[in-house]
Amino acid sequence: MKFLVFGKTGQVARELQRRAPDAVFLGRDSADLTDPAACASAIATANADAVINAAAYTAVDKAEEDEATAQLVNGDAPGAMARACAARKVPFVHISTDYVFDGQGTTPWAPGDPTGPLGAYGRTKLAGEKAVLAAGGRYVILRTSWVVSAHGSNFVKTMLRLSETRGELNVVADQIGGPTPAGDIAETLLVIAEKLAANLGNSDIYHYSGAPDVSWADFAREIFQQAGRDIVVNDIPTSAYPTPAARPPNSRMDCRALLRDYGIGQPDWTEGLNIILKELDVVT
């Protein structure tokens, strides 16, 4: 099966390259997402059985001051991709985020729950979702959360870096969600794309995140425990760590629909963390 993937250097894109080395991967040099028409053209001229969009504007805080660029990448480009896929009758698989919700309450978010993004990043990702839905083709939008891997910038690597020079860290404890290894996301995207291409999967919005749900502070504790680092983690409230963009306090996600329709359950993020730490040569 032939896959066309937007994204080359991001966390999920790099994991996709490991699992689907024969796929065509388009980086910024060949498909700049700030040029939606170029993205559509790449699909129109490709001989692909399915298209996966693993590229996005993910600088949550920077998006607050550069929403126009975030809108091009997260909103307009996915819409152009989805329309190009619909025209060619090729399924389109797109990654979205828990940031489309307002993060209130403690109940896990289901795919059909009302959206209400708190900031520019969430607004632009929601715009992308709406554009994909409006395109009218076969699609899956996969919302995920707290992506981690041995690549790029993420919470695991930040905690490890800070622990090199500090014996004590303050970490937010009132934001709860599911850390999700990029490798598990990549495997899930490929399963979905294959089933859609074979007309065996439903078009819908699905949630996929690691289990069990945890706070950032407890996530940090698990990182240090597995890494064998004696670091004291102090719980702090979000208010003690202000950021330009508001973070959703509740990022719990109801992932049952994906299990029902595609047979894909939630990954155990503690196992995924161990794989990441081994790749980073932190544990053996």
PDB file of C-alpha atoms in Angstrom, residues 35-155:
ATOM      1  CA  ASP A  35       1.175  27.177   1.007  1.00  0.00           C
ATOM      2  CA  PRO A  36      -2.038  25.095   1.051  1.00  0.00           C
ATOM      3  CA  ALA A  37      -2.270  25.081  -2.749  1.00  0.00           C
ATOM      4  CA  ALA A  38       1.145  23.426  -2.989  1.00  0.00           C
ATOM      5  CA  CYS A  39      -0.002  20.749  -0.543  1.00  0.00           C
ATOM      6  CA  ALA A  40      -3.073  20.068  -2.651  1.00  0.00           C
ATOM      7  CA  SER A  41      -0.937  19.889  -5.782  1.00  0.00           C
ATOM      8  CA  ALA A  42       1.347  17.322  -4.160  1.00  0.00           C
ATOM      9  CA  ILE A  43      -1.651  15.077  -3.556  1.00  0.00           C
ATOM     10  CA  ALA A  44      -3.059  15.609  -7.034  1.00  0.00           C
ATOM     11  CA  THR A  45       0.180  14.428  -8.645  1.00  0.00           C
ATOM     12  CA  ALA A  46       0.938  11.581  -6.238  1.00  0.00           C
ATOM     13  CA  ASN A  47       0.036   7.951  -6.739  1.00  0.00           C
ATOM     14  CA  ALA A  48      -1.057   7.257  -3.165  1.00  0.00           C
ATOM     15  CA  ASP A  49      -3.583   4.871  -1.642  1.00  0.00           C
ATOM     16  CA  ALA A  50      -3.927   7.082   1.445  1.00  0.00           C
ATOM     17  CA  VAL A  51      -2.614  10.412   2.712  1.00  0.00           C
ATOM     18  CA  ILE A  52      -1.528  11.059   6.301  1.00  0.00           C
ATOM     19  CA  ASN A  53      -0.991  14.557   7.644  1.00  0.00           C
ATOM     20  CA  ALA A  54       1.599  14.338  10.421  1.00  0.00           C
ATOM     21  CA  ALA A  55       2.686  17.972  10.145  1.00  0.00           C
ATOM     22  CA  ALA A  56       1.404  20.884  12.207  1.00  0.00           C
ATOM     23  CA  TYR A  57       2.180  24.203  13.831  1.00  0.00           C
ATOM     24  CA  THR A  58       2.668  22.979  17.404  1.00  0.00           C
ATOM     25  CA  ALA A  59       4.284  26.004  19.102  1.00  0.00           C
ATOM     26  CA  VAL A  60       1.336  26.579  21.426  1.00  0.00           C
ATOM     27  CA  ASP A  61       2.621  29.760  23.041  1.00  0.00           C
ATOM     28  CA  LYS A  62       4.034  31.269  19.845  1.00  0.00           C
ATOM     29  CA  ALA A  63       0.665  30.772  18.140  1.00  0.00           C
ATOM     30  CA  GLU A  64      -0.795  33.425  20.439  1.00  0.00           C
ATOM     31  CA  GLU A  65       1.224  36.075  18.604  1.00  0.00           C
ATOM     32  CA  ASP A  66       1.323  34.400  15.185  1.00  0.00           C
ATOM     33  CA  GLU A  67      -2.162  32.979  14.739  1.00  0.00           C
ATOM     34  CA  ALA A  68      -2.167  33.811  11.030  1.00  0.00           C
ATOM     35  CA  THR A  69       0.668  31.362  10.335  1.00  0.00           C
ATOM     36  CA  ALA A  70      -0.822  28.775  12.673  1.00  0.00           C
ATOM     37  CA  GLN A  71      -4.111  29.104  10.792  1.00  0.00           C
ATOM     38  CA  LEU A  72      -2.415  28.498   7.455  1.00  0.00           C
ATOM     39  CA  VAL A  73      -0.637  25.371   8.714  1.00  0.00           C
ATOM     40  CA  ASN A  74      -3.266  23.927  11.045  1.00  0.00           C
ATOM     41  CA  GLY A  75      -6.448  25.140   9.411  1.00  0.00           C
ATOM     42  CA  ASP A  76      -6.100  26.000   5.730  1.00  0.00           C
ATOM     43  CA  ALA A  77      -3.553  23.374   4.673  1.00  0.00           C
ATOM     44  CA  PRO A  78      -5.468  20.358   6.071  1.00  0.00           C
ATOM     45  CA  GLY A  79      -8.584  21.633   4.341  1.00  0.00           C
ATOM     46  CA  ALA A  80      -6.759  21.862   1.011  1.00  0.00           C
ATOM     47  CA  MET A  81      -5.304  18.381   1.547  1.00  0.00           C
ATOM     48  CA  ALA A  82      -8.704  16.909   2.374  1.00  0.00           C
ATOM     49  CA  ARG A  83     -10.331  18.455  -0.681  1.00  0.00           C
ATOM     50  CA  ALA A  84      -7.549  17.149  -2.918  1.00  0.00           C
ATOM     51  CA  CYS A  85      -7.959  13.696  -1.399  1.00  0.00           C
ATOM     52  CA  ALA A  86     -11.730  13.806  -1.893  1.00  0.00           C
ATOM     53  CA  ALA A  87     -11.257  14.753  -5.551  1.00  0.00           C
ATOM     54  CA  ARG A  88      -9.026  11.706  -6.049  1.00  0.00           C
ATOM     55  CA  LYS A  89     -11.189   9.465  -3.835  1.00  0.00           C
ATOM     56  CA  VAL A  90      -8.192   8.844  -1.565  1.00  0.00           C
ATOM     57  CA  PRO A  91      -8.683   8.625   2.223  1.00  0.00           C
ATOM     58  CA  PHE A  92      -7.159  11.321   4.418  1.00  0.00           C
ATOM     59  CA  VAL A  93      -5.932  10.761   7.986  1.00  0.00           C
ATOM     60  CA  HIS A  94      -5.304  13.885  10.062  1.00  0.00           C
ATOM     61  CA  ILE A  95      -3.920  14.426  13.571  1.00  0.00           C
ATOM     62  CA  SER A  96      -5.671  16.852  15.905  1.00  0.00           C
ATOM     63  CA  THR A  97      -5.520  17.644  19.601  1.00  0.00           C
ATOM     64  CA  ASP A  98      -7.219  17.801  22.985  1.00  0.00           C
ATOM     65  CA  TYR A  99      -6.724  21.587  22.796  1.00  0.00           C
ATOM     66  CA  VAL A 100      -9.968  21.875  20.799  1.00  0.00           C
ATOM     67  CA  PHE A 101     -11.755  21.525  24.164  1.00  0.00           C
ATOM     68  CA  ASP A 102     -11.931  24.037  27.017  1.00  0.00           C
ATOM     69  CA  GLY A 103     -10.517  21.513  29.471  1.00  0.00           C
ATOM     70  CA  GLN A 104     -13.141  21.990  32.152  1.00  0.00           C
ATOM     71  CA  GLY A 105     -14.461  19.296  34.482  1.00  0.00           C
ATOM     72  CA  THR A 106     -13.001  15.872  35.131  1.00  0.00           C
ATOM     73  CA  THR A 107     -14.922  13.697  32.672  1.00  0.00           C
ATOM     74  CA  PRO A 108     -12.940  12.296  29.715  1.00  0.00           C
ATOM     75  CA  TRP A 109     -13.752  14.112  26.485  1.00  0.00           C
ATOM     76  CA  ALA A 110     -15.708  12.099  23.917  1.00  0.00           C
ATOM     77  CA  PRO A 111     -15.338  12.855  20.187  1.00  0.00           C
ATOM     78  CA  GLY A 112     -18.806  14.369  19.958  1.00  0.00           C
ATOM     79  CA  ASP A 113     -18.494  16.673  22.957  1.00  0.00           C
ATOM     80  CA  PRO A 114     -18.826  20.435  22.387  1.00  0.00           C
ATOM     81  CA  THR A 115     -15.537  22.112  21.523  1.00  0.00           C
ATOM     82  CA  GLY A 116     -14.277  25.363  23.005  1.00  0.00           C
ATOM     83  CA  PRO A 117     -10.571  26.017  22.497  1.00  0.00           C
ATOM     84  CA  LEU A 118      -8.827  28.288  24.991  1.00  0.00           C
ATOM     85  CA  GLY A 119      -6.247  29.772  22.621  1.00  0.00           C
ATOM     86  CA  ALA A 120      -4.945  30.261  19.113  1.00  0.00           C
ATOM     87  CA  TYR A 121      -3.435  26.793  18.736  1.00  0.00           C
ATOM     88  CA  GLY A 122      -6.715  25.102  19.633  1.00  0.00           C
ATOM     89  CA  ARG A 123      -8.713  27.459  17.426  1.00  0.00           C
ATOM     90  CA  THR A 124      -6.547  26.753  14.393  1.00  0.00           C
ATOM     91  CA  LYS A 125      -6.611  22.989  14.962  1.00  0.00           C
ATOM     92  CA  LEU A 126     -10.399  23.114  15.261  1.00  0.00           C
ATOM     93  CA  ALA A 127     -10.546  25.106  12.018  1.00  0.00           C
ATOM     94  CA  GLY A 128      -8.568  22.312  10.377  1.00  0.00           C
ATOM     95  CA  GLU A 129     -11.001  19.708  11.659  1.00  0.00           C
ATOM     96  CA  LYS A 130     -13.963  21.627  10.284  1.00  0.00           C
ATOM     97  CA  ALA A 131     -12.266  22.004   6.903  1.00  0.00           C
ATOM     98  CA  VAL A 132     -11.566  18.262   6.719  1.00  0.00           C
ATOM     99  CA  LEU A 133     -15.186  17.472   7.559  1.00  0.00           C
ATOM    100  CA  ALA A 134     -16.425  19.924   4.916  1.00  0.00           C
ATOM    101  CA  ALA A 135     -14.286  18.361   2.184  1.00  0.00           C
ATOM    102  CA  GLY A 136     -16.665  15.441   1.856  1.00  0.00           C
ATOM    103  CA  GLY A 137     -14.135  12.651   1.346  1.00  0.00           C
ATOM    104  CA  ARG A 138     -13.182   9.603   3.388  1.00  0.00           C
ATOM    105  CA  TYR A 139     -11.274  10.683   6.457  1.00  0.00           C
ATOM    106  CA  VAL A 140     -10.297  10.068  10.045  1.00  0.00           C
ATOM    107  CA  ILE A 141      -9.386  12.855  12.433  1.00  0.00           C
ATOM    108  CA  LEU A 142      -7.344  11.444  15.295  1.00  0.00           C
ATOM    109  CA  ARG A 143      -7.232  13.689  18.348  1.00  0.00           C
ATOM    110  CA  THR A 144      -4.367  12.912  20.677  1.00  0.00           C
ATOM    111  CA  SER A 145      -2.561  14.475  23.640  1.00  0.00           C
ATOM    112  CA  TRP A 146       0.775  14.966  25.401  1.00  0.00           C
ATOM    113  CA  VAL A 147       2.918  13.494  22.599  1.00  0.00           C
ATOM    114  CA  VAL A 148       6.347  12.221  23.671  1.00  0.00           C
ATOM    115  CA  SER A 149       9.251  10.455  21.978  1.00  0.00           C
ATOM    116  CA  ALA A 150      13.028  10.349  21.774  1.00  0.00           C
ATOM    117  CA  HIS A 151      12.861  13.036  19.066  1.00  0.00           C
ATOM    118  CA  GLY A 152      12.342  16.779  19.054  1.00  0.00           C
ATOM    119  CA  SER A 153      11.113  18.782  22.015  1.00  0.00           C
ATOM    120  CA  ASN A 154       8.747  17.197  24.523  1.00  0.00           C
ATOM    121  CA  PHE A 155       8.130  16.790  28.239  1.00  0.00           C
TER     122      PHE A 155
END
